[in-house]
Tab-separated table of C-alpha atoms and ligand atoms in Angstrom:
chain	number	residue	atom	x	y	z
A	708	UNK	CA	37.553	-18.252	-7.884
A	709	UNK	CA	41.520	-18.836	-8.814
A	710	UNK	CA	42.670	-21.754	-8.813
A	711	UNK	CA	41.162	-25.264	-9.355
A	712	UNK	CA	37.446	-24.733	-10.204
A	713	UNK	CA	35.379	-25.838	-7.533
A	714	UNK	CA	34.522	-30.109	-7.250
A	715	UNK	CA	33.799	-32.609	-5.791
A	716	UNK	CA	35.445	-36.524	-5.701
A	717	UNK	CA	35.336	-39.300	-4.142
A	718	UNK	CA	38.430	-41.119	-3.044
A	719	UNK	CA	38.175	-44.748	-1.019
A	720	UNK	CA	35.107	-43.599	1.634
A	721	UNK	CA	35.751	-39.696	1.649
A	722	UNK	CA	33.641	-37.249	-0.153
A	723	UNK	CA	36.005	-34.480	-0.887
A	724	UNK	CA	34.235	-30.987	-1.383
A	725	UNK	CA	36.729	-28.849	-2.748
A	726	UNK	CA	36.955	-24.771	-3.501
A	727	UNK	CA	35.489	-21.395	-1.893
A	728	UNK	CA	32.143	-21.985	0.154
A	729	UNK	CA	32.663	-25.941	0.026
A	730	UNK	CA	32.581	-26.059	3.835
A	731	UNK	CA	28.062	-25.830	3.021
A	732	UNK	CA	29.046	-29.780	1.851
A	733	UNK	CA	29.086	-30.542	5.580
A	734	UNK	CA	25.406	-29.599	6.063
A	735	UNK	CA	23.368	-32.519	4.727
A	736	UNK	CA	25.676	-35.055	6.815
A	737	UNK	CA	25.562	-33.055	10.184
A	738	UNK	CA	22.254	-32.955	10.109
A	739	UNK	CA	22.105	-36.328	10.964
A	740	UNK	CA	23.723	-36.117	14.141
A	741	UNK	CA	22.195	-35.235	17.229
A	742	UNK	CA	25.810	-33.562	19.019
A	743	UNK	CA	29.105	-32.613	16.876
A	744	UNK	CA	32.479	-32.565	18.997
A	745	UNK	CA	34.544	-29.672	16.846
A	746	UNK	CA	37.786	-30.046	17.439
A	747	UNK	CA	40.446	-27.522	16.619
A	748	UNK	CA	44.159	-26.418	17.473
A	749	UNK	CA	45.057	-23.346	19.586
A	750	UNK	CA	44.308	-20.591	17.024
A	751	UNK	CA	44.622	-21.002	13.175
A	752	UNK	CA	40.552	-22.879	13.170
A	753	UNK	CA	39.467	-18.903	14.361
A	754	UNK	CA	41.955	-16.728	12.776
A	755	UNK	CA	41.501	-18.346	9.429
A	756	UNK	CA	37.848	-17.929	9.418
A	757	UNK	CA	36.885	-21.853	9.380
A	758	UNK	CA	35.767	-22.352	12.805
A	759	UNK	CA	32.613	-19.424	12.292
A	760	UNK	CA	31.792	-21.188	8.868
A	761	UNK	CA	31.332	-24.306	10.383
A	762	UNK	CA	29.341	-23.041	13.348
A	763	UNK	CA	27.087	-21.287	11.042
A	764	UNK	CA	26.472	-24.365	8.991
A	765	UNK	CA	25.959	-26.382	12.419
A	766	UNK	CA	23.363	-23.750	13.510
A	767	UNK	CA	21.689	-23.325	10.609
A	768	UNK	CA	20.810	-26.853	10.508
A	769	UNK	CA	20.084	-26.537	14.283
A	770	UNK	CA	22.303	-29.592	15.470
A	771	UNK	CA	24.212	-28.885	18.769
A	772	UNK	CA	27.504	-28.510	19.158
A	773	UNK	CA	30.678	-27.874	21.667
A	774	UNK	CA	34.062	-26.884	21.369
A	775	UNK	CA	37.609	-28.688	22.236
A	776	UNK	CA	40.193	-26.377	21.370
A	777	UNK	CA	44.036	-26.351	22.157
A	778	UNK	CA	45.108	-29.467	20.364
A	779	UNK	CA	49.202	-28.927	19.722
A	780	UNK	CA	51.717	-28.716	16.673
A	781	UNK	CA	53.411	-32.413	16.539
A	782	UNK	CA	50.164	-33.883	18.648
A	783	UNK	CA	50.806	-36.685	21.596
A	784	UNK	CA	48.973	-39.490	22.022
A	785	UNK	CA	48.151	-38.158	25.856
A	786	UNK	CA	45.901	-35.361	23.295
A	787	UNK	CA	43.915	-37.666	21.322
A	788	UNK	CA	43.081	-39.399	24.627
A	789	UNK	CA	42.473	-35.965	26.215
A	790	UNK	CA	40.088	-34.827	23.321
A	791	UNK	CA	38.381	-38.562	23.315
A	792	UNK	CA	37.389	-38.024	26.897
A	793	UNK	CA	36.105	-34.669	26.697
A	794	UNK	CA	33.371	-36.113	23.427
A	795	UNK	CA	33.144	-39.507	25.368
A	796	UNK	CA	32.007	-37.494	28.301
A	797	UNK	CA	29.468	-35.079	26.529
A	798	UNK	CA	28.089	-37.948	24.518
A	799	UNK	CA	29.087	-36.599	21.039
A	800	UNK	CA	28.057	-38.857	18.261
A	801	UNK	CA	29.904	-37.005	15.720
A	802	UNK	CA	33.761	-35.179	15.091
A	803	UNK	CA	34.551	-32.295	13.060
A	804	UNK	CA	38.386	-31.594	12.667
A	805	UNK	CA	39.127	-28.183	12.070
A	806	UNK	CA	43.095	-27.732	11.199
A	807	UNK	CA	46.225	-28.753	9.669
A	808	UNK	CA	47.154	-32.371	9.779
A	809	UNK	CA	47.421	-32.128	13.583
A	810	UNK	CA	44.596	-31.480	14.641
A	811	UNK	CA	42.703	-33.892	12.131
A	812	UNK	CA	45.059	-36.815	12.813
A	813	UNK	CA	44.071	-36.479	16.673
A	814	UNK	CA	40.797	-35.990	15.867
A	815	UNK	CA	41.239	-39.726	13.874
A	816	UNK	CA	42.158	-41.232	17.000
A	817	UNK	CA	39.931	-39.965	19.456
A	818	UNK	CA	37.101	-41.024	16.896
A	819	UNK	CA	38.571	-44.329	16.914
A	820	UNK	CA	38.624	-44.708	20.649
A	821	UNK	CA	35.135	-42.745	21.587
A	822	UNK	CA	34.116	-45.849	19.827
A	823	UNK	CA	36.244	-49.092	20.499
A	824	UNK	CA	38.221	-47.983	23.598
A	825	UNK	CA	41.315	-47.889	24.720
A	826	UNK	CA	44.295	-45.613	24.423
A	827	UNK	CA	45.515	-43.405	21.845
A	828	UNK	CA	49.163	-45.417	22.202
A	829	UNK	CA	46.933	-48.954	21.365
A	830	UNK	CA	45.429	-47.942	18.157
A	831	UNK	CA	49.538	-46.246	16.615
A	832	UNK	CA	51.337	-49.120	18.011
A	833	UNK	CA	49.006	-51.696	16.498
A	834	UNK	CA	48.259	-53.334	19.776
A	835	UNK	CA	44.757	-52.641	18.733
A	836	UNK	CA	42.950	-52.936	15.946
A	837	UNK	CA	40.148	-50.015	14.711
A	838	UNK	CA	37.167	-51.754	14.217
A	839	UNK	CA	34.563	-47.996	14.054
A	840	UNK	CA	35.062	-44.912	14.983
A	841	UNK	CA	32.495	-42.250	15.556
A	842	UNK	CA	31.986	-40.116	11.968
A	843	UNK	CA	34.809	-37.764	11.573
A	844	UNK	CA	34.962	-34.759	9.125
A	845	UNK	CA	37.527	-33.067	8.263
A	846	UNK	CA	38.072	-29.269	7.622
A	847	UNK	CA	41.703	-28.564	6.298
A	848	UNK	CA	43.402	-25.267	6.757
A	849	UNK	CA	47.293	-26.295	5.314
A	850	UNK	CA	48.504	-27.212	1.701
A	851	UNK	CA	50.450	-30.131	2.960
A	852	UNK	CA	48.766	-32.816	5.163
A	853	UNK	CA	46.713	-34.795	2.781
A	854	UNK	CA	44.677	-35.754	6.153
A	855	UNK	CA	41.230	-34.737	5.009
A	856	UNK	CA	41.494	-37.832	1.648
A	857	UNK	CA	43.924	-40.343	3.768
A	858	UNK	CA	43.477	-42.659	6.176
A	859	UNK	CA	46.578	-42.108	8.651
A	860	UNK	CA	47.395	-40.259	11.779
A	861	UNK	CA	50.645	-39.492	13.418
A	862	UNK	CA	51.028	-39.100	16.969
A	863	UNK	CA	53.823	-38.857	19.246
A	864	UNK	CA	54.237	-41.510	22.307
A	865	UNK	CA	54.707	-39.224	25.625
A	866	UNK	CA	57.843	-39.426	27.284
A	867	UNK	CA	59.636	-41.788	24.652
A	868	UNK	CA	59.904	-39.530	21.127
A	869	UNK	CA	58.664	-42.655	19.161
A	870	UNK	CA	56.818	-40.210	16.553
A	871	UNK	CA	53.849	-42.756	15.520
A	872	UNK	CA	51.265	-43.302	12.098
A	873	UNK	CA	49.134	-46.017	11.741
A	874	UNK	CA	45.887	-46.268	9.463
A	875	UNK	CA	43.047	-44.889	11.366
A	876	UNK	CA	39.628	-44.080	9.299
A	877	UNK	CA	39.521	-42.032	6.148
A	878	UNK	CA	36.904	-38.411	6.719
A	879	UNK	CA	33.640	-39.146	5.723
A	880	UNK	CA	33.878	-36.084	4.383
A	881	UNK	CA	37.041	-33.426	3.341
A	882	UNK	CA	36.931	-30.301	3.185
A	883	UNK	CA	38.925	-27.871	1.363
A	884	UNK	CA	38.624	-24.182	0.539
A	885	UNK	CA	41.619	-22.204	-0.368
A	886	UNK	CA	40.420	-19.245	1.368
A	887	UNK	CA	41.562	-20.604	4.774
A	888	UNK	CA	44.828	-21.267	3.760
A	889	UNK	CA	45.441	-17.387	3.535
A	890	UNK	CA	46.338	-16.767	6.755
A	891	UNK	CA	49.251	-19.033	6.674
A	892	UNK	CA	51.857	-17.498	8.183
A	893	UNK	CA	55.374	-17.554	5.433
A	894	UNK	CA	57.458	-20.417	7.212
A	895	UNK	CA	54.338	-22.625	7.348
A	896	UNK	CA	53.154	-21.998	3.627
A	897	UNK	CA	56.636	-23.383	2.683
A	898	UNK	CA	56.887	-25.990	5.232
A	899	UNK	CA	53.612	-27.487	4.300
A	900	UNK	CA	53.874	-27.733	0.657
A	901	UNK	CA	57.238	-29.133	1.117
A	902	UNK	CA	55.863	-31.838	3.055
A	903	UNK	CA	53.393	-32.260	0.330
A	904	UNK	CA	56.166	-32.356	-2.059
A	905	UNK	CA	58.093	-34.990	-0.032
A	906	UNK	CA	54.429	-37.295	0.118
A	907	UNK	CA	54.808	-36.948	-3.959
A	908	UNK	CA	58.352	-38.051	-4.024
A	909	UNK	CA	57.962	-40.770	-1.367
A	910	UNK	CA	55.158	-42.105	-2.936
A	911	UNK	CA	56.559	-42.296	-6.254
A	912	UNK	CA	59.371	-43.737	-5.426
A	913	UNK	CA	58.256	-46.739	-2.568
A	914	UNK	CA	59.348	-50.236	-3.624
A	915	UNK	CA	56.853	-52.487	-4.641
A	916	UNK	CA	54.362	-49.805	-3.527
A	917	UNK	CA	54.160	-47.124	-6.660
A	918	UNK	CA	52.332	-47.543	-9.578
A	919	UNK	CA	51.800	-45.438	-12.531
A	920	UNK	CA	48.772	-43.717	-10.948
A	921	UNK	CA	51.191	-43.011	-8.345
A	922	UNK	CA	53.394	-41.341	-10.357
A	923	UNK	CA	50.510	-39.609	-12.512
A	924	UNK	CA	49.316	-37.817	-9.073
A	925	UNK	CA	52.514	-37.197	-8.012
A	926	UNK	CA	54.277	-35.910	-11.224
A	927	UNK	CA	50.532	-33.020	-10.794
A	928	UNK	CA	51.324	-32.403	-7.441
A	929	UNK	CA	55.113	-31.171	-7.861
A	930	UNK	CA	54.620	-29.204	-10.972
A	931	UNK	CA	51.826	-27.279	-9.060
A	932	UNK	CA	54.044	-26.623	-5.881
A	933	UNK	CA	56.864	-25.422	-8.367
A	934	UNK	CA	54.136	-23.529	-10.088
A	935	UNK	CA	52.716	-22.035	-7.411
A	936	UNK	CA	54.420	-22.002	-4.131
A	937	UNK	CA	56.916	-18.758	-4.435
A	938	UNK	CA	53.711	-16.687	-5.634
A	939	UNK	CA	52.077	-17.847	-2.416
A	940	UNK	CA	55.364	-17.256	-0.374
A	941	UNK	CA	55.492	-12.859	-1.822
A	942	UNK	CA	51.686	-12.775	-2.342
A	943	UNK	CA	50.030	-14.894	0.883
A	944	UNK	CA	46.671	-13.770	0.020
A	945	UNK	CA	46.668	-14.829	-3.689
A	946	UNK	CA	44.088	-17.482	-3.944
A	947	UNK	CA	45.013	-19.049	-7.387
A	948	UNK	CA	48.141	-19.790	-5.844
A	949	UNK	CA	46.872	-21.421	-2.345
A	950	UNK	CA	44.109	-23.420	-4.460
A	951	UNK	CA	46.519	-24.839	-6.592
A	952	UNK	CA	49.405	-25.915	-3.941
A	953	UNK	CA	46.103	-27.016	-1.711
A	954	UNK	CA	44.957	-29.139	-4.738
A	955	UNK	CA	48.716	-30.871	-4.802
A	956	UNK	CA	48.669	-31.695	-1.572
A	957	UNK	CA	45.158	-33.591	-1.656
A	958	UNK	CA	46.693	-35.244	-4.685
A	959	UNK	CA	49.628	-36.158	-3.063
A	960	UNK	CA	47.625	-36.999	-0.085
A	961	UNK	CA	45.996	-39.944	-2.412
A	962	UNK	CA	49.441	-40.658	-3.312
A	963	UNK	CA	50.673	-41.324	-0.033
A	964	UNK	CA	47.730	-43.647	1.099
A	965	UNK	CA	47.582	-45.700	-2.276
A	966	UNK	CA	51.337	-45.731	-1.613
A	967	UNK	CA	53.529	-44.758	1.234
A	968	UNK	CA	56.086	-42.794	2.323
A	969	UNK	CA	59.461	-44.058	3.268
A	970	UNK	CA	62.579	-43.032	4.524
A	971	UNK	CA	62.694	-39.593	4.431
A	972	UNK	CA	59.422	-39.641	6.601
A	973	UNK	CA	60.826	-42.193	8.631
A	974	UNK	CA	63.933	-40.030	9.590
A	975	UNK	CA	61.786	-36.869	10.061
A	976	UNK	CA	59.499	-39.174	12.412
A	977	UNK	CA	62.516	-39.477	15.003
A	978	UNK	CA	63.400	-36.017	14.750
A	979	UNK	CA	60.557	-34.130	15.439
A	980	UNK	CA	59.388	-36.868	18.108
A	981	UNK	CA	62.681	-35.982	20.332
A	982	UNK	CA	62.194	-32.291	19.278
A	983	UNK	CA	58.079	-31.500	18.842
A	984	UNK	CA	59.250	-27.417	18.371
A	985	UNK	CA	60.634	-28.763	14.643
A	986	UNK	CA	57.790	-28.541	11.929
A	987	UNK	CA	57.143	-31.620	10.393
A	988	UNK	CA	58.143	-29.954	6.925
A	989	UNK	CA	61.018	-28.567	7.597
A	990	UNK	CA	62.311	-31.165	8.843
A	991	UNK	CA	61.623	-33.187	5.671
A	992	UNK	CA	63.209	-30.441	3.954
A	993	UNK	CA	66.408	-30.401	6.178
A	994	UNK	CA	67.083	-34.333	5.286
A	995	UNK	CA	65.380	-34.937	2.127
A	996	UNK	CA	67.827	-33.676	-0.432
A	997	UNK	CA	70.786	-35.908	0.922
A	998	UNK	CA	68.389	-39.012	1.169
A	999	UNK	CA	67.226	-38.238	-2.484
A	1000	UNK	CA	70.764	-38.502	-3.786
A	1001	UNK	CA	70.416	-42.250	-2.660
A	1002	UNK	CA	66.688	-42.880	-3.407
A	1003	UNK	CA	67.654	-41.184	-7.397
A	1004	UNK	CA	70.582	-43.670	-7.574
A	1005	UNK	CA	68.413	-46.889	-6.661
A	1006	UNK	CA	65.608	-45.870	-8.591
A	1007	UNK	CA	66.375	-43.137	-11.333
A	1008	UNK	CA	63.445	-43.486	-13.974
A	1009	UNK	CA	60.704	-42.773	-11.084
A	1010	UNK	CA	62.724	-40.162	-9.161
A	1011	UNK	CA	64.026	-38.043	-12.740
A	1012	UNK	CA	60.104	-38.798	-14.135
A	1013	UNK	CA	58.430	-36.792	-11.156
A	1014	UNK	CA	61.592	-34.346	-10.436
A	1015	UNK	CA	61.896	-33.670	-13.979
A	1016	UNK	CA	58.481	-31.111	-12.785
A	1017	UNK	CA	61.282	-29.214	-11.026
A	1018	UNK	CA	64.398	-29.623	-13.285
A	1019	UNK	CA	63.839	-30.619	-16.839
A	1020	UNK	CA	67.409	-31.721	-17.857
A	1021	UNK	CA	67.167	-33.644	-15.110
A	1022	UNK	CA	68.241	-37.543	-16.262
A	1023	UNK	CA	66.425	-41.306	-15.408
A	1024	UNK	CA	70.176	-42.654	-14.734
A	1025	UNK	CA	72.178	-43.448	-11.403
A	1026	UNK	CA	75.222	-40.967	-12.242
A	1027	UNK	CA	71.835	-37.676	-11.794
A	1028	UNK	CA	72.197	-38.583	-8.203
A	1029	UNK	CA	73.654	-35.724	-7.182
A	1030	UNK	CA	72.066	-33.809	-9.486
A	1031	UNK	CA	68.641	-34.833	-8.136
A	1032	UNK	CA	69.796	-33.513	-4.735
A	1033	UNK	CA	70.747	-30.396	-6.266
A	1034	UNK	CA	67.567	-29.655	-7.907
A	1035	UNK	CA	65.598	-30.203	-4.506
A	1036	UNK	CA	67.577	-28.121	-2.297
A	1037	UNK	CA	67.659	-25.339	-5.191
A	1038	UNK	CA	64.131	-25.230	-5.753
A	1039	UNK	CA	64.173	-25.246	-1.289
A	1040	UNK	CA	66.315	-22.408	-1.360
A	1041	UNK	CA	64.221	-20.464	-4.277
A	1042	UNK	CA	61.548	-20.160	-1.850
A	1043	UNK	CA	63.193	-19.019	1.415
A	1044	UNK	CA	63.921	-22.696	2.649
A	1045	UNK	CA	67.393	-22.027	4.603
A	1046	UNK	CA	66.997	-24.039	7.869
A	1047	UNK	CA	69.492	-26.518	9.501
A	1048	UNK	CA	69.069	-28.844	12.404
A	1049	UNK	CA	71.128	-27.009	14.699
A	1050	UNK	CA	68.177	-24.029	14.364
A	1051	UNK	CA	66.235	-26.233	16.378
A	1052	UNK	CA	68.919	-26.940	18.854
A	1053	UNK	CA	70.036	-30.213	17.589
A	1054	UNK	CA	73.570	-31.490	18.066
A	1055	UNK	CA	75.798	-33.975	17.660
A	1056	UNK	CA	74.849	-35.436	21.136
A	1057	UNK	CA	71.423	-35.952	19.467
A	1058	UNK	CA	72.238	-38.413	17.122
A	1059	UNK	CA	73.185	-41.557	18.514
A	1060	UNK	CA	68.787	-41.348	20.405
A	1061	UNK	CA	67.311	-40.077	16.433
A	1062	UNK	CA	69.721	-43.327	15.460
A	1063	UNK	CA	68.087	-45.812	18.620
A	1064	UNK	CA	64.087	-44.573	17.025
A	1065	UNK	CA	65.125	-44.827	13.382
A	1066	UNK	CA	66.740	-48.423	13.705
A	1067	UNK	CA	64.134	-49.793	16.645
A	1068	UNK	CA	60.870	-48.454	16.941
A	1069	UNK	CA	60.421	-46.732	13.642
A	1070	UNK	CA	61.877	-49.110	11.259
A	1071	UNK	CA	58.410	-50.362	10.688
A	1072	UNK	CA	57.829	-46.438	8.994
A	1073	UNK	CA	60.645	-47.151	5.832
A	1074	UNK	CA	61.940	-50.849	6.166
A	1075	UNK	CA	60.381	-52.464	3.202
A	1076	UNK	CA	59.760	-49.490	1.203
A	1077	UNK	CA	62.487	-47.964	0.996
A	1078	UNK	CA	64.169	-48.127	-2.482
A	1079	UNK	CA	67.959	-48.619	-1.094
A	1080	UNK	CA	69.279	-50.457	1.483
A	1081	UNK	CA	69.778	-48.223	4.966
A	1082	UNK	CA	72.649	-48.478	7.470
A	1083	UNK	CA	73.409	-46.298	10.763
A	1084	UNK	CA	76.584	-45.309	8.978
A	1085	UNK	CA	73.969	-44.082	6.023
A	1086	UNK	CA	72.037	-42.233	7.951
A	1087	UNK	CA	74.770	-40.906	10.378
A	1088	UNK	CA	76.540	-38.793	7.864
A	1089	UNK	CA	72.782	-37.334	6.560
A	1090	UNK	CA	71.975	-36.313	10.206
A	1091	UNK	CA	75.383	-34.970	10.387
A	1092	UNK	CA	75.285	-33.134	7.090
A	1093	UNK	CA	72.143	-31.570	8.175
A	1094	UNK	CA	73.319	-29.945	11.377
B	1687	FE2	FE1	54.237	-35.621	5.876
């Protein structure tokens, strides 16, 4: 194959089968269920091919099976809980997750409440506590989630935009082939390794929270996505390319959860919770070069060390602020990246709510990692900028 050569790792309590044909990792643990729940989104778990793989794994070992399909882009609670009913109902005593980090992240939380109850709203506003969850595995079809090796899910609250993670249950097992991430259509290959990209920077750059194994996955995981990502953008179906940018963004998947992310999530969180029709990614990438000018100035020697994969002249010192912008949006714009807020019908009228779910009920998403100290004004004039 191109790419990585096929592996396997383990990571916390995933087994991570990785390369062309790993989905046939699956088998041995399936066959210890009596009923799998496969749960996918509305198309990309059949067009990509995944979907028949795992069936014929599932019937090969002769375990049953059904089918929940539909789950959205930018999932709300109201669908984990939706998706939890349907396997609570059928009796399903195990998950597989077929999708991007949507689909798997919902697939987290109706695990968690098949087993210990509740809603999906309890378990990603920490009114309750995950004590099991039924065993979930997880088939991933994007280079940018980092789902199938963490332990999070994001959902959105219905009704009130608050964009929600919490830490769920790590996969019991990952899967990821590179083949599947073919059929990625062009905006999504670039919005999902730039969300990859951001879990590298974030990561790398969260006080008190990075470390140099941080920064040793993270420095990997941009130099691939620089590597690889505008060969995958003019040649979709080159599969060196999507097994490289799909091995960064399991790497920085392993950043994020030994790490975190921080603002630049946290200010993507409000906007695509008010608007679910903006990709998580680009919306990252419409914020994250402004919000890097101030993470590079509180913390140059970890923001030059990992951007230096992008721009080597690039320097470890406060004055590189703008500079470290630069380089971001550049390498953005080298791969197609041109989109503004106002694309996705934002305004000016919008900011005052994004401000209300950054400052209230999302604070808890960047307020003690976040390398620089945040004010409304701050964050007004990047949400301005950005339109
Ligand atoms: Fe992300």
């Amino acid at each position: 194959m191109g790419g990585p050569e096929s592996f396997t790792l383990r990571y916390a309590s995933t087994k991570l089968f990785f390369g062309e044909g790993s989905v046939k990792g699956l088998a041995k643990y399936l066959s210890k269920h009596s009923l799998v729940a496969v749960v996918t989104g509305r198309s990309s778990a059949k067009v990509s091919g995944a979907l028949d793989d795992v069936l014929d794994v599932i019937k090969e070992i002769g375990t049953n099976y059904f089918v929940v399909s539909g789950v959205p882009p930018n999932p709300w609670a109201s669908s984990a809980d939706d998706v939890a009913e349907r396997i609570w109902r059928e009796g399903a005593d195990a998950v597989v997750a077929i999708g991007g980090g949507s689909v798997i992240d919902t697939a987290k939380v109706a695990a968690a409440i098949v087993a210990g109850g509740g809603k999906a709203t309890d378990y990603v506003t920490f009114r309750r506590r995950v004590k099991s969850t039924l065993p979930l595995y997880a088939v991933n079809l994007t280079h940018g989630t980092g789902s199938e090796v963490d332990r999070y899910a994001v959902l959105t609250i219905d009704g009130t935009g608050e964009k929600r993670g919490a830490s769920i249950t790590y996969p019991v097992v990952g899967v990821d082939d590179p083949k599947y991430a073919v059929t990625l259509p062009r905006d999504h290959t670039i919005y999902t390794s730039l969300d990859a990209l951001y879990h590298a920077y974030e990561a790398s750059t969260a006080k008190d929270l990075s470390s140099p194994y941080v920064t040793l996955l993270s420095k990997e995981a941009i130099a691939r996505i620089k590597e690889w990502l505008s060969t995958a953008v003019a040649d979709p179906k080159n599969i060196e390319a999507r097994g490289w940018l799909l091995y960064a963004s399991m790497l920085a998947g392993i950043a994020i959860d030994t790490s975190s992310t921080h603002v630049i999530h946290g200010v993507e969180h409000a906007l695509s919770g008010i608007n679910p029709k903006l990709p998580h990614g680009a919306g990252l990438a419409i914020v994250g070069p402004e919000l890097i000018k101030h993470t590079h100035k509180a913390s140059p020697a970890k923001s030059a060390e990992v951007l230096r994969a992008l721009n080597p002249k690039l320097r470890p010192t406060p004055d590189d602020a703008m500079k470290a912008a630069e380089t971001v949006r550049e390498f953005q714009s080298s791969v197609g990246f041109d989109r503004k807020l106002s694309d996705y019908g934002f305004s000016r009228d919008d900011i005052r709510e994004v401000l209300n779910l950054i400052f209230g009920p999302l604070k808890y998403l960047w307020d003690r990692v976040t390398p620089f100290k945040l004010s409304k004004e701050l964050i007004r004039e990047v949400l301005e900028e950005s339109l």
